mmCIF file of C-alpha atoms in Angstrom:
data_model
loop_
_atom_site.group_PDB
_atom_site.id
_atom_site.type_symbol
_atom_site.label_atom_id
_atom_site.label_comp_id
_atom_site.label_asym_id
_atom_site.label_seq_id
_atom_site.Cartn_x
_atom_site.Cartn_y
_atom_site.Cartn_z
ATOM 1 C CA MET A 192 -45.748 -244.952 19.254
ATOM 2 C CA GLN A 193 -42.295 -244.821 21.252
ATOM 3 C CA ARG A 194 -39.367 -243.727 20.229
ATOM 4 C CA MET A 195 -37.039 -246.081 19.031
ATOM 5 C CA ILE A 196 -33.892 -244.838 17.892
ATOM 6 C CA GLY A 197 -31.048 -242.722 19.791
ATOM 7 C CA THR A 198 -28.153 -241.742 18.465
ATOM 8 C CA ALA A 199 -26.939 -241.825 14.989
ATOM 9 C CA SER A 200 -24.301 -241.478 13.029
ATOM 10 C CA TYR A 201 -23.914 -241.008 9.371
ATOM 11 C CA GLY A 202 -20.547 -240.230 7.085
ATOM 12 C CA VAL A 203 -21.402 -237.790 5.143
ATOM 13 C CA ARG A 204 -19.976 -238.332 1.668
ATOM 14 C CA CYS A 205 -18.394 -234.877 -0.153
ATOM 15 C CA PRO A 206 -16.556 -233.523 -2.745
ATOM 16 C CA VAL A 207 -12.392 -234.252 -2.985
ATOM 17 C CA ILE A 208 -11.672 -230.725 -1.172
ATOM 18 C CA ARG A 209 -8.901 -228.572 -2.449
ATOM 19 C CA GLN A 210 -6.918 -225.591 -1.299
ATOM 20 C CA GLY A 211 -9.225 -222.731 -2.221
ATOM 21 C CA ASP A 212 -12.366 -224.337 -1.804
ATOM 22 C CA ASP A 213 -15.360 -222.314 0.435
ATOM 23 C CA LEU A 214 -15.157 -225.220 2.636
ATOM 24 C CA CYS A 215 -18.485 -224.108 4.160
ATOM 25 C CA GLU A 216 -20.909 -224.209 1.112
ATOM 26 C CA VAL A 217 -19.375 -227.931 0.554
ATOM 27 C CA VAL A 218 -20.539 -228.665 4.182
ATOM 28 C CA VAL A 219 -23.819 -227.528 3.555
ATOM 29 C CA ASN A 220 -24.763 -228.797 0.902
ATOM 30 C CA SER A 221 -23.242 -231.898 1.354
ATOM 31 C CA VAL A 222 -25.101 -232.232 4.609
ATOM 32 C CA ILE A 223 -28.936 -231.135 3.537
ATOM 33 C CA GLY A 224 -28.008 -233.030 0.431
ATOM 34 C CA ALA A 225 -27.295 -236.344 2.328
ATOM 35 C CA ALA A 226 -30.350 -235.509 4.230
ATOM 36 C CA GLU A 227 -32.632 -235.269 1.418
ATOM 37 C CA TYR A 228 -30.893 -238.570 0.428
ATOM 38 C CA GLY A 229 -31.676 -240.029 3.615
ATOM 39 C CA ASN A 230 -34.806 -238.700 3.863
ATOM 40 C CA LEU A 231 -33.459 -237.320 7.898
ATOM 41 C CA LYS A 232 -34.818 -234.199 9.255
ATOM 42 C CA ILE A 233 -32.338 -231.917 10.526
ATOM 43 C CA HIS A 234 -32.998 -231.081 14.400
ATOM 44 C CA ASP A 235 -31.500 -228.242 16.625
ATOM 45 C CA LYS A 236 -29.193 -230.109 18.635
ATOM 46 C CA ASP A 237 -27.667 -232.101 15.345
ATOM 47 C CA VAL A 238 -24.047 -231.902 14.987
ATOM 48 C CA ILE A 239 -21.774 -231.439 12.187
ATOM 49 C CA ALA A 240 -18.471 -232.813 12.111
ATOM 50 C CA ILE A 241 -16.027 -231.725 9.979
ATOM 51 C CA THR A 242 -12.519 -233.829 9.762
ATOM 52 C CA GLU A 243 -9.072 -231.421 10.132
ATOM 53 C CA SER A 244 -8.178 -232.553 7.230
ATOM 54 C CA VAL A 245 -9.980 -231.361 5.385
ATOM 55 C CA VAL A 246 -9.995 -227.855 6.611
ATOM 56 C CA ALA A 247 -6.094 -228.010 6.549
ATOM 57 C CA ARG A 248 -6.276 -229.001 2.809
ATOM 58 C CA SER A 249 -8.861 -226.216 1.954
ATOM 59 C CA GLN A 250 -6.700 -223.635 3.606
ATOM 60 C CA GLY A 251 -3.105 -224.586 1.603
ATOM 61 C CA ASN A 252 -1.994 -225.697 5.442
ATOM 62 C CA TYR A 253 1.148 -227.205 4.168
ATOM 63 C CA ALA A 254 5.230 -226.926 4.966
ATOM 64 C CA THR A 255 8.252 -228.625 3.179
ATOM 65 C CA VAL A 256 10.930 -230.755 4.933
ATOM 66 C CA ASP A 257 13.200 -227.621 3.837
ATOM 67 C CA ASP A 258 10.549 -225.558 5.661
ATOM 68 C CA ILE A 259 11.109 -227.083 8.779
ATOM 69 C CA ALA A 260 14.354 -227.178 8.206
ATOM 70 C CA ALA A 261 15.243 -223.521 8.029
ATOM 71 C CA ASP A 262 12.750 -222.776 11.167
ATOM 72 C CA VAL A 263 14.860 -225.580 13.087
ATOM 73 C CA LYS A 264 18.386 -224.486 11.997
ATOM 74 C CA GLU A 265 17.475 -220.635 12.975
ATOM 75 C CA LYS A 266 15.986 -221.474 15.835
ATOM 76 C CA THR A 267 19.512 -224.112 17.456
ATOM 77 C CA GLY A 268 21.863 -222.575 15.814
ATOM 78 C CA ARG A 269 22.749 -226.392 14.158
ATOM 79 C CA GLY A 270 25.386 -228.625 15.811
ATOM 80 C CA THR A 271 24.564 -230.877 18.137
ATOM 81 C CA VAL A 272 20.711 -231.772 18.749
ATOM 82 C CA GLY A 273 18.775 -233.836 21.039
ATOM 83 C CA VAL A 274 15.190 -234.751 19.370
ATOM 84 C CA VAL A 275 13.953 -236.238 22.530
ATOM 85 C CA PHE A 276 10.547 -239.082 22.980
ATOM 86 C CA PRO A 277 9.640 -239.108 19.214
ATOM 87 C CA ILE A 278 6.339 -240.444 18.280
ATOM 88 C CA LEU A 279 6.941 -243.596 15.931
ATOM 89 C CA SER A 280 4.950 -243.349 13.280
ATOM 90 C CA ARG A 281 6.355 -242.557 9.474
ATOM 91 C CA ASN A 282 2.625 -240.486 8.751
ATOM 92 C CA ARG A 283 3.645 -238.864 11.658
ATOM 93 C CA PHE A 284 6.709 -238.005 12.476
ATOM 94 C CA ALA A 285 9.254 -239.109 9.474
ATOM 95 C CA ILE A 286 9.474 -236.104 7.694
ATOM 96 C CA CYS A 287 9.305 -233.957 10.434
ATOM 97 C CA LEU A 288 12.590 -236.081 11.033
ATOM 98 C CA ARG A 289 13.862 -235.340 8.366
ATOM 99 C CA GLY A 290 13.471 -231.741 8.520
ATOM 100 C CA ILE A 291 14.976 -231.817 11.558
ATOM 101 C CA SER A 292 18.419 -233.283 10.700
ATOM 102 C CA ALA A 293 18.912 -231.720 7.560
ATOM 103 C CA ALA A 294 19.437 -228.609 10.074
ATOM 104 C CA CYS A 295 21.641 -230.281 12.125
ATOM 105 C CA ASP A 296 25.699 -231.334 12.396
ATOM 106 C CA LYS A 297 24.219 -234.599 14.528
ATOM 107 C CA VAL A 298 20.905 -235.465 16.238
ATOM 108 C CA VAL A 299 20.867 -237.888 19.820
ATOM 109 C CA LEU A 300 17.706 -239.305 19.085
ATOM 110 C CA MET A 301 16.434 -240.579 22.606
ATOM 111 C CA LEU A 302 12.963 -243.004 22.372
ATOM 112 C CA SER A 303 11.473 -244.005 25.053
ATOM 113 C CA TYR A 304 11.161 -246.944 26.688
ATOM 114 C CA PRO A 305 9.152 -249.812 26.092
ATOM 115 C CA SER A 306 7.008 -247.683 24.212
ATOM 116 C CA ASP A 307 6.474 -244.251 22.862
ATOM 117 C CA GLU A 308 3.615 -241.991 23.890
ATOM 118 C CA VAL A 309 0.853 -243.402 22.254
ATOM 119 C CA GLY A 310 1.514 -246.679 22.918
ATOM 120 C CA ASN A 311 4.206 -247.908 19.933
ATOM 121 C CA ALA A 312 6.516 -250.532 21.500
ATOM 122 C CA ILE A 313 9.622 -250.778 20.782
ATOM 123 C CA VAL A 314 11.008 -253.528 22.925
ATOM 124 C CA ASP A 315 9.528 -256.824 24.151
ATOM 125 C CA LEU A 316 7.953 -256.890 27.482
ATOM 126 C CA ASP A 317 9.247 -260.358 28.566
ATOM 127 C CA LYS A 318 12.481 -259.627 28.113
ATOM 128 C CA LEU A 319 12.242 -255.792 29.419
ATOM 129 C CA TYR A 320 11.130 -257.931 33.067
ATOM 130 C CA GLU A 321 14.148 -260.852 32.450
ATOM 131 C CA SER A 322 16.922 -257.693 32.192
ATOM 132 C CA GLY A 323 16.192 -256.166 35.321
ATOM 133 C CA LEU A 324 16.307 -253.161 33.437
ATOM 134 C CA ASN A 325 13.898 -249.627 35.400
ATOM 135 C CA PRO A 326 12.720 -248.183 32.437
ATOM 136 C CA TYR A 327 12.035 -244.538 34.755
ATOM 137 C CA SER A 328 16.133 -244.373 35.813
ATOM 138 C CA ASP A 329 18.115 -246.164 33.654
ATOM 139 C CA VAL A 330 19.744 -244.885 30.468
ATOM 140 C CA LEU A 331 20.544 -247.625 27.015
ATOM 141 C CA SER A 332 22.761 -246.498 24.919
ATOM 142 C CA LEU A 333 21.831 -248.556 21.098
ATOM 143 C CA GLU A 334 24.600 -251.053 21.559
ATOM 144 C CA GLN A 335 23.465 -252.374 25.116
ATOM 145 C CA TYR A 336 19.325 -252.082 23.572
ATOM 146 C CA ARG A 337 20.984 -254.501 20.393
ATOM 147 C CA LYS A 338 22.105 -256.524 23.096
ATOM 148 C CA ILE A 339 19.219 -257.163 25.403
ATOM 149 C CA PHE A 340 16.236 -256.732 23.035
ATOM 150 C CA GLY A 341 17.801 -257.555 19.818
ATOM 151 C CA VAL A 342 15.170 -256.110 16.856
ATOM 152 C CA TYR A 343 12.173 -254.966 17.945
ATOM 153 C CA ILE A 344 9.854 -255.112 14.753
ATOM 154 C CA HIS A 345 6.293 -252.987 14.950
ATOM 155 C CA ARG A 346 3.498 -255.875 14.849
ATOM 156 C CA PHE A 347 1.158 -253.352 12.285
ATOM 157 C CA THR A 348 3.823 -251.250 10.169
ATOM 158 C CA GLY A 349 6.129 -254.686 10.176
ATOM 159 C CA VAL A 350 9.280 -251.435 10.471
ATOM 160 C CA ASP A 351 12.098 -251.601 13.293
ATOM 161 C CA TYR A 352 11.224 -248.241 14.536
ATOM 162 C CA VAL A 353 15.160 -247.659 15.666
ATOM 163 C CA ASP A 354 16.676 -248.376 12.547
ATOM 164 C CA TYR A 355 14.538 -246.756 10.504
ATOM 165 C CA TYR A 356 15.077 -243.148 12.330
ATOM 166 C CA LYS A 357 18.938 -243.620 12.714
ATOM 167 C CA SER A 358 18.563 -244.200 8.758
ATOM 168 C CA ILE A 359 16.332 -241.213 8.380
ATOM 169 C CA VAL A 360 19.207 -239.155 10.017
ATOM 170 C CA GLU A 361 22.073 -240.459 8.996
ATOM 171 C CA GLY A 362 20.169 -239.550 5.112
ATOM 172 C CA CYS A 363 19.799 -235.801 5.702
ATOM 173 C CA GLY A 364 23.961 -236.004 6.308
ATOM 174 C CA ALA A 365 23.935 -235.675 10.361
ATOM 175 C CA GLU A 366 25.474 -238.077 12.882
ATOM 176 C CA CYS A 367 22.992 -240.150 14.812
ATOM 177 C CA GLU A 368 23.274 -241.667 17.997
ATOM 178 C CA VAL A 369 20.230 -243.236 19.866
ATOM 179 C CA VAL A 370 19.908 -243.369 23.493
ATOM 180 C CA PHE A 371 16.742 -244.569 25.471
ATOM 181 C CA ALA A 372 15.551 -243.152 28.336
ATOM 182 C CA ASN A 373 11.891 -242.400 30.119
ATOM 183 C CA GLN A 374 13.442 -238.877 32.267
ATOM 184 C CA PRO A 375 13.968 -235.870 30.207
ATOM 185 C CA GLN A 376 17.110 -234.923 31.793
ATOM 186 C CA ALA A 377 19.154 -237.513 30.834
ATOM 187 C CA ILE A 378 19.580 -236.104 27.186
ATOM 188 C CA LEU A 379 21.819 -232.883 28.891
ATOM 189 C CA LYS A 380 24.409 -235.464 29.303
ATOM 190 C CA PHE A 381 24.884 -235.616 24.835
ATOM 191 C CA THR A 382 23.912 -231.847 24.173
ATOM 192 C CA ASP A 383 22.265 -228.766 26.115
ATOM 193 C CA LYS A 384 19.997 -227.861 22.576
ATOM 194 C CA VAL A 385 16.577 -229.971 23.063
ATOM 195 C CA ILE A 386 13.501 -230.461 20.579
ATOM 196 C CA ALA A 387 11.067 -231.999 22.796
ATOM 197 C CA CYS A 388 8.874 -234.426 20.227
ATOM 198 C CA ASP A 389 6.203 -235.361 23.053
ATOM 199 C CA ILE A 390 2.626 -234.536 21.792
ATOM 200 C CA HIS A 391 0.669 -234.237 25.652
ATOM 201 C CA THR A 392 3.588 -234.373 28.368
ATOM 202 C CA ARG A 393 5.232 -231.670 26.660
ATOM 203 C CA ALA A 394 4.830 -228.710 28.855
ATOM 204 C CA ARG A 395 6.330 -231.245 31.407
ATOM 205 C CA THR A 396 9.390 -232.075 29.262
ATOM 206 C CA LYS A 397 10.164 -229.156 28.362
ATOM 207 C CA GLU A 398 10.168 -227.688 32.041
ATOM 208 C CA LEU A 399 12.357 -230.291 33.667
ATOM 209 C CA LEU A 400 14.753 -229.965 30.605
ATOM 210 C CA LYS A 401 14.831 -225.930 31.248
ATOM 211 C CA LYS A 402 14.969 -226.641 34.841
ATOM 212 C CA GLY A 403 18.273 -229.387 34.268
ATOM 213 C CA GLY A 404 20.011 -226.505 32.290
ATOM 214 C CA ALA A 405 19.055 -226.573 29.147
ATOM 215 C CA LYS A 406 20.228 -223.965 26.751
ATOM 216 C CA VAL A 407 17.509 -224.422 23.697
ATOM 217 C CA VAL A 408 14.504 -225.534 24.473
ATOM 218 C CA LEU A 409 12.142 -226.270 21.754
ATOM 219 C CA GLY A 410 8.776 -227.945 21.678
ATOM 220 C CA MET A 411 7.031 -229.387 18.022
ATOM 221 C CA ASP A 412 4.675 -227.281 18.921
ATOM 222 C CA ASP A 413 7.434 -224.434 18.943
ATOM 223 C CA ILE A 414 8.441 -225.520 15.512
ATOM 224 C CA LEU A 415 6.215 -223.867 12.022
ATOM 225 C CA SER A 416 4.853 -221.533 14.840
ATOM 226 C CA ALA A 417 5.003 -218.863 11.516
ATOM 227 C CA SER A 418 5.299 -218.750 8.181
ATOM 228 C CA VAL A 419 8.854 -219.803 7.188
ATOM 229 C CA ASN A 420 9.286 -218.799 3.320
ATOM 230 C CA GLY A 421 5.788 -218.532 2.787
ATOM 231 C CA SER A 422 5.292 -221.557 4.426
ATOM 232 C CA GLY A 423 2.165 -222.987 6.235
ATOM 233 C CA TYR A 424 2.093 -222.738 9.779
ATOM 234 C CA ASN A 425 -0.081 -223.539 12.736
ATOM 235 C CA GLU A 426 0.974 -220.601 15.462
ATOM 236 C CA LYS A 427 -0.779 -222.302 18.140
ATOM 237 C CA TYR A 428 0.319 -226.574 17.573
ATOM 238 C CA GLY A 429 3.405 -225.621 15.129
ATOM 239 C CA LEU A 430 4.367 -229.163 14.016
ATOM 240 C CA LEU A 431 2.164 -231.167 16.202
ATOM 241 C CA GLY A 432 -0.408 -232.786 14.229
ATOM 242 C CA SER A 433 1.158 -232.703 11.313
ATOM 243 C CA ASN A 434 0.436 -235.534 9.021
ATOM 244 C CA LYS A 435 2.662 -237.024 5.869
ATOM 245 C CA ALA A 436 1.497 -235.643 2.452
ATOM 246 C CA THR A 437 3.845 -235.852 0.362
ATOM 247 C CA GLU A 438 7.351 -237.639 0.318
ATOM 248 C CA ASP A 439 9.368 -234.040 0.875
ATOM 249 C CA ARG A 440 6.056 -231.984 2.850
ATOM 250 C CA VAL A 441 3.831 -232.057 5.663
ATOM 251 C CA LYS A 442 -0.153 -230.678 5.851
ATOM 252 C CA LEU A 443 -0.037 -229.024 9.277
ATOM 253 C CA PHE A 444 -2.982 -228.632 11.928
ATOM 254 C CA PRO A 445 -5.655 -226.444 10.745
ATOM 255 C CA ARG A 446 -5.089 -223.127 11.819
ATOM 256 C CA ASN A 447 -8.791 -220.285 12.380
ATOM 257 C CA CYS A 448 -11.506 -222.588 13.116
ATOM 258 C CA GLN A 449 -13.745 -221.465 15.091
ATOM 259 C CA PHE A 450 -14.445 -218.523 12.485
ATOM 260 C CA LEU A 451 -15.292 -222.166 9.848
ATOM 261 C CA VAL A 452 -17.781 -224.093 12.604
ATOM 262 C CA GLU A 453 -19.443 -220.928 13.266
ATOM 263 C CA LYS A 454 -19.944 -219.499 9.797
ATOM 264 C CA ILE A 455 -21.273 -223.006 9.307
ATOM 265 C CA GLN A 456 -23.664 -223.306 12.064
ATOM 266 C CA ALA A 457 -24.689 -219.999 10.916
ATOM 267 C CA GLU A 458 -25.931 -221.232 7.091
ATOM 268 C CA MET A 459 -27.322 -224.536 8.643
ATOM 269 C CA LYS A 460 -29.814 -222.040 10.360
ATOM 270 C CA LYS A 461 -30.302 -219.626 7.792
ATOM 271 C CA ARG A 462 -31.180 -222.753 4.944
ATOM 272 C CA THR A 463 -32.714 -224.945 7.196
ATOM 273 C CA GLY A 464 -34.175 -223.053 10.595
ATOM 274 C CA LYS A 465 -32.594 -225.242 13.456
ATOM 275 C CA THR A 466 -29.363 -224.640 15.769
ATOM 276 C CA VAL A 467 -27.015 -227.179 14.969
ATOM 277 C CA GLU A 468 -23.348 -227.544 16.922
ATOM 278 C CA VAL A 469 -20.300 -227.700 14.888
ATOM 279 C CA MET A 470 -16.822 -229.001 15.045
ATOM 280 C CA VAL A 471 -13.248 -229.985 13.433
ATOM 281 C CA TYR A 472 -12.018 -233.065 14.655
ATOM 282 C CA GLY A 473 -8.700 -235.017 14.669
ATOM 283 C CA ASP A 474 -7.946 -237.800 15.829
ATOM 284 C CA GLY A 475 -10.300 -239.860 18.165
ATOM 285 C CA ALA A 476 -8.831 -240.247 21.728
ATOM 286 C CA PHE A 477 -8.807 -244.183 22.402
ATOM 287 C CA LYS A 478 -6.975 -246.447 22.712
ATOM 288 C CA ASP A 479 -6.940 -250.295 20.505
ATOM 289 C CA PRO A 480 -6.912 -253.225 23.010
ATOM 290 C CA VAL A 481 -4.915 -255.376 20.982
ATOM 291 C CA GLY A 482 -2.468 -253.331 19.744
ATOM 292 C CA LYS A 483 -2.032 -250.588 23.210
ATOM 293 C CA ILE A 484 -1.766 -247.597 21.145
ATOM 294 C CA TRP A 485 -3.744 -245.181 21.664
ATOM 295 C CA GLU A 486 -5.167 -243.041 18.407
ATOM 296 C CA LEU A 487 -4.928 -239.599 20.084
ATOM 297 C CA ALA A 488 -1.763 -238.137 18.031
ATOM 298 C CA ASP A 489 -3.167 -234.895 17.535
ATOM 299 C CA PRO A 490 -2.261 -232.381 20.026
ATOM 300 C CA VAL A 491 -6.307 -232.024 20.803
ATOM 301 C CA VAL A 492 -9.285 -233.851 19.378
ATOM 302 C CA SER A 493 -11.157 -230.151 18.434
ATOM 303 C CA PRO A 494 -9.511 -227.460 17.274
ATOM 304 C CA ALA A 495 -12.298 -225.726 17.025
ATOM 305 C CA TYR A 496 -16.479 -226.057 18.317
ATOM 306 C CA THR A 497 -19.389 -224.050 18.480
ATOM 307 C CA GLU A 498 -20.588 -223.097 21.741
ATOM 308 C CA GLY A 499 -23.422 -226.218 22.267
ATOM 309 C CA LEU A 500 -20.240 -228.422 22.485
ATOM 310 C CA LYS A 501 -18.674 -226.596 26.083
ATOM 311 C CA GLY A 502 -18.150 -228.947 28.988
ATOM 312 C CA THR A 503 -18.932 -232.655 29.681
ATOM 313 C CA PRO A 504 -22.053 -234.946 29.737
ATOM 314 C CA ASN A 505 -24.319 -234.931 32.854
ATOM 315 C CA GLU A 506 -26.110 -238.130 32.267
ATOM 316 C CA LEU A 507 -28.011 -240.758 34.952
ATOM 317 C CA LYS A 508 -26.663 -244.496 34.916
ATOM 318 C CA LEU A 509 -29.420 -246.544 34.042
ATOM 319 C CA LYS A 510 -28.925 -249.777 34.993
ATOM 320 C CA TYR A 511 -28.126 -248.529 38.655
ATOM 321 C CA LEU A 512 -31.619 -247.053 38.918
ATOM 322 C CA ALA A 513 -32.895 -250.424 37.216
ATOM 323 C CA ASP A 514 -30.450 -252.188 39.664
ATOM 324 C CA ASN A 515 -31.287 -250.090 42.680
ATOM 325 C CA GLU A 516 -33.476 -247.988 43.582
ATOM 326 C CA TYR A 517 -35.909 -249.473 41.963
ATOM 327 C CA LYS A 518 -34.855 -253.240 41.361
ATOM 328 C CA ASN A 519 -38.492 -253.934 42.583
ATOM 329 C CA LEU A 520 -40.143 -252.599 39.584
ATOM 330 C CA SER A 521 -40.428 -253.780 35.627
ATOM 331 C CA GLY A 522 -42.728 -252.856 32.979
ATOM 332 C CA GLU A 523 -44.243 -249.815 32.318
ATOM 333 C CA GLU A 524 -43.564 -248.913 35.335
ATOM 334 C CA LEU A 525 -40.249 -249.107 35.386
ATOM 335 C CA ARG A 526 -39.982 -247.164 31.974
ATOM 336 C CA GLU A 527 -41.979 -243.947 34.012
ATOM 337 C CA ALA A 528 -40.051 -244.528 37.100
ATOM 338 C CA VAL A 529 -36.938 -244.464 35.256
ATOM 339 C CA LYS A 530 -38.114 -241.280 32.906
ATOM 340 C CA SER A 531 -39.265 -239.672 36.288
ATOM 341 C CA SER A 532 -35.732 -239.367 37.317
ATOM 342 C CA ILE A 533 -34.437 -238.534 34.209
ATOM 343 C CA LYS A 534 -36.362 -235.482 34.169
ATOM 344 C CA ALA A 535 -35.979 -233.989 38.010
ATOM 345 C CA LYS A 536 -32.024 -234.942 37.751
ATOM 346 C CA ASP A 537 -29.332 -232.630 39.263
ATOM 347 C CA SER A 538 -27.847 -229.961 36.774
ATOM 348 C CA ASN A 539 -24.792 -231.776 38.188
ATOM 349 C CA LEU A 540 -24.325 -234.757 39.218
ATOM 350 C CA VAL A 541 -20.511 -234.907 40.101
ATOM 351 C CA GLY A 542 -20.614 -237.028 43.424
ATOM 352 C CA ASN A 543 -24.079 -238.821 42.904
ATOM 353 C CA MET A 544 -24.200 -242.987 42.627
ATOM 354 C CA ALA A 545 -26.502 -242.645 40.688
ATOM 355 C CA SER A 546 -24.195 -241.164 37.268
ATOM 356 C CA GLU A 547 -21.518 -243.443 38.590
ATOM 357 C CA GLY A 548 -19.721 -245.314 35.437
ATOM 358 C CA THR A 549 -20.842 -242.348 32.937
ATOM 359 C CA THR A 550 -17.696 -240.577 30.375
ATOM 360 C CA PRO A 551 -16.615 -238.003 32.995
ATOM 361 C CA ARG A 552 -14.771 -236.554 29.122
ATOM 362 C CA GLN A 553 -15.107 -233.644 27.231
ATOM 363 C CA LEU A 554 -18.186 -233.867 24.458
ATOM 364 C CA THR A 555 -16.054 -232.872 22.337
ATOM 365 C CA ASP A 556 -13.573 -235.838 22.566
ATOM 366 C CA LEU A 557 -16.512 -238.324 22.918
ATOM 367 C CA LEU A 558 -18.465 -236.682 19.596
ATOM 368 C CA GLY A 559 -14.697 -236.625 17.679
ATOM 369 C CA SER A 560 -14.169 -240.562 18.842
ATOM 370 C CA LEU A 561 -17.603 -241.000 17.348
ATOM 371 C CA SER A 562 -16.730 -239.276 13.865
ATOM 372 C CA ASP A 563 -13.412 -241.318 13.492
ATOM 373 C CA LEU A 564 -14.301 -244.136 13.962
ATOM 374 C CA THR A 565 -17.608 -243.046 11.331
ATOM 375 C CA SER A 566 -15.517 -241.826 8.709
ATOM 376 C CA GLY A 567 -12.407 -243.878 8.846
ATOM 377 C CA SER A 568 -8.654 -242.271 7.469
ATOM 378 C CA GLY A 569 -9.320 -244.563 4.143
ATOM 379 C CA ASP A 570 -11.558 -244.126 1.267
ATOM 380 C CA LYS A 571 -14.651 -243.876 2.418
ATOM 381 C CA GLY A 572 -14.662 -240.621 1.117
ATOM 382 C CA THR A 573 -16.703 -239.119 4.659
ATOM 383 C CA PRO A 574 -14.379 -236.176 5.806
ATOM 384 C CA VAL A 575 -18.562 -235.042 7.508
ATOM 385 C CA VAL A 576 -20.363 -236.993 10.021
ATOM 386 C CA LEU A 577 -23.877 -235.794 10.634
ATOM 387 C CA ILE A 578 -24.482 -236.884 14.765
ATOM 388 C CA GLN A 579 -28.145 -236.740 15.376
ATOM 389 C CA GLY A 580 -30.142 -237.482 18.709
ATOM 390 C CA TYR A 581 -26.347 -237.280 21.370
ATOM 391 C CA PHE A 582 -28.133 -234.847 23.185
ATOM 392 C CA ASP A 583 -31.208 -236.776 23.716
ATOM 393 C CA ASN A 584 -31.691 -239.282 26.276
ATOM 394 C CA TYR A 585 -34.604 -242.110 27.603
ATOM 395 C CA THR A 586 -37.476 -238.719 28.141
ATOM 396 C CA THR A 587 -37.423 -237.563 24.259
ATOM 397 C CA GLU A 588 -39.987 -238.582 22.348
#
């Protein structure tokens, strides 16, 4: 009988992970146990994906508000510091802002508008259009912002982030001035010490600030890039990818993950005889069409993955073949013709019309998005995902 199931994604329940746990042993035992429970066979090229949260937790990669403050104070020298382009998130940035604010005498908080980098709106678009403002050039004070837009409440969280962030800064004993702009250099009218808090555009922001004459330019990736008083750290991403752990502590993005994915791959080979691929994943790379929020608040989808997950898909578009090259065929004849085209496809289909409409994204971004949607971020208890059949195609029996 022809195979009828293609890609399948399974959330794997695991024990609650604590600092110091042998994550390799937990993952391997959990995946093999889940496969036995579900009557699944492990195959070559199956993918095991582990959420970054449990990796960081097993590493004990945490830092406190005081740790953040100590590093910021050391690197800025206190005084007035500009905090530009933070995302609007209680989970992702609020605790970090507390640490930054505790190290400053004054914070000039510069928010992008009409939304932050990942799509959290801060103004009503209709009011923006009616105002005649040019977001690319116009800089607004808090008073101007309130006069034009009033109070804007986030549709999902119910929070006025302008007031919320201002209250955080002032609650740490620092003076706070809020401005709204989209050009990084606008902050230099207020201070020459700046922390660029954007994620995916940080390199450009920092470069423009340096060219504009800023004396101190830091990114979130430059804060806690090394341990402070024994804290956790991430040498590559610093505070980027951190999440709220408690009211006074953040969990940082995991570090040194490559050893883990390769160790899991080797242990699975030893115990099953199959060569699986393994990756660590964070946020998926997708956008909510209703809230307009881009999910990817981590610096990358996957900080570590095995060799077989490098690259992008190389696929033909079946509907293109069916509607064009084989439009006069049907039934078994059509199926065999399509299978023949897949078997004969070039190793690089870039520019080939038959591949038009396939997704030109990194395999790890696609698999990470699938894993993120499968595991969820709540109480499912499935921080590990087993993906089968992802690298199969229409010809696979």
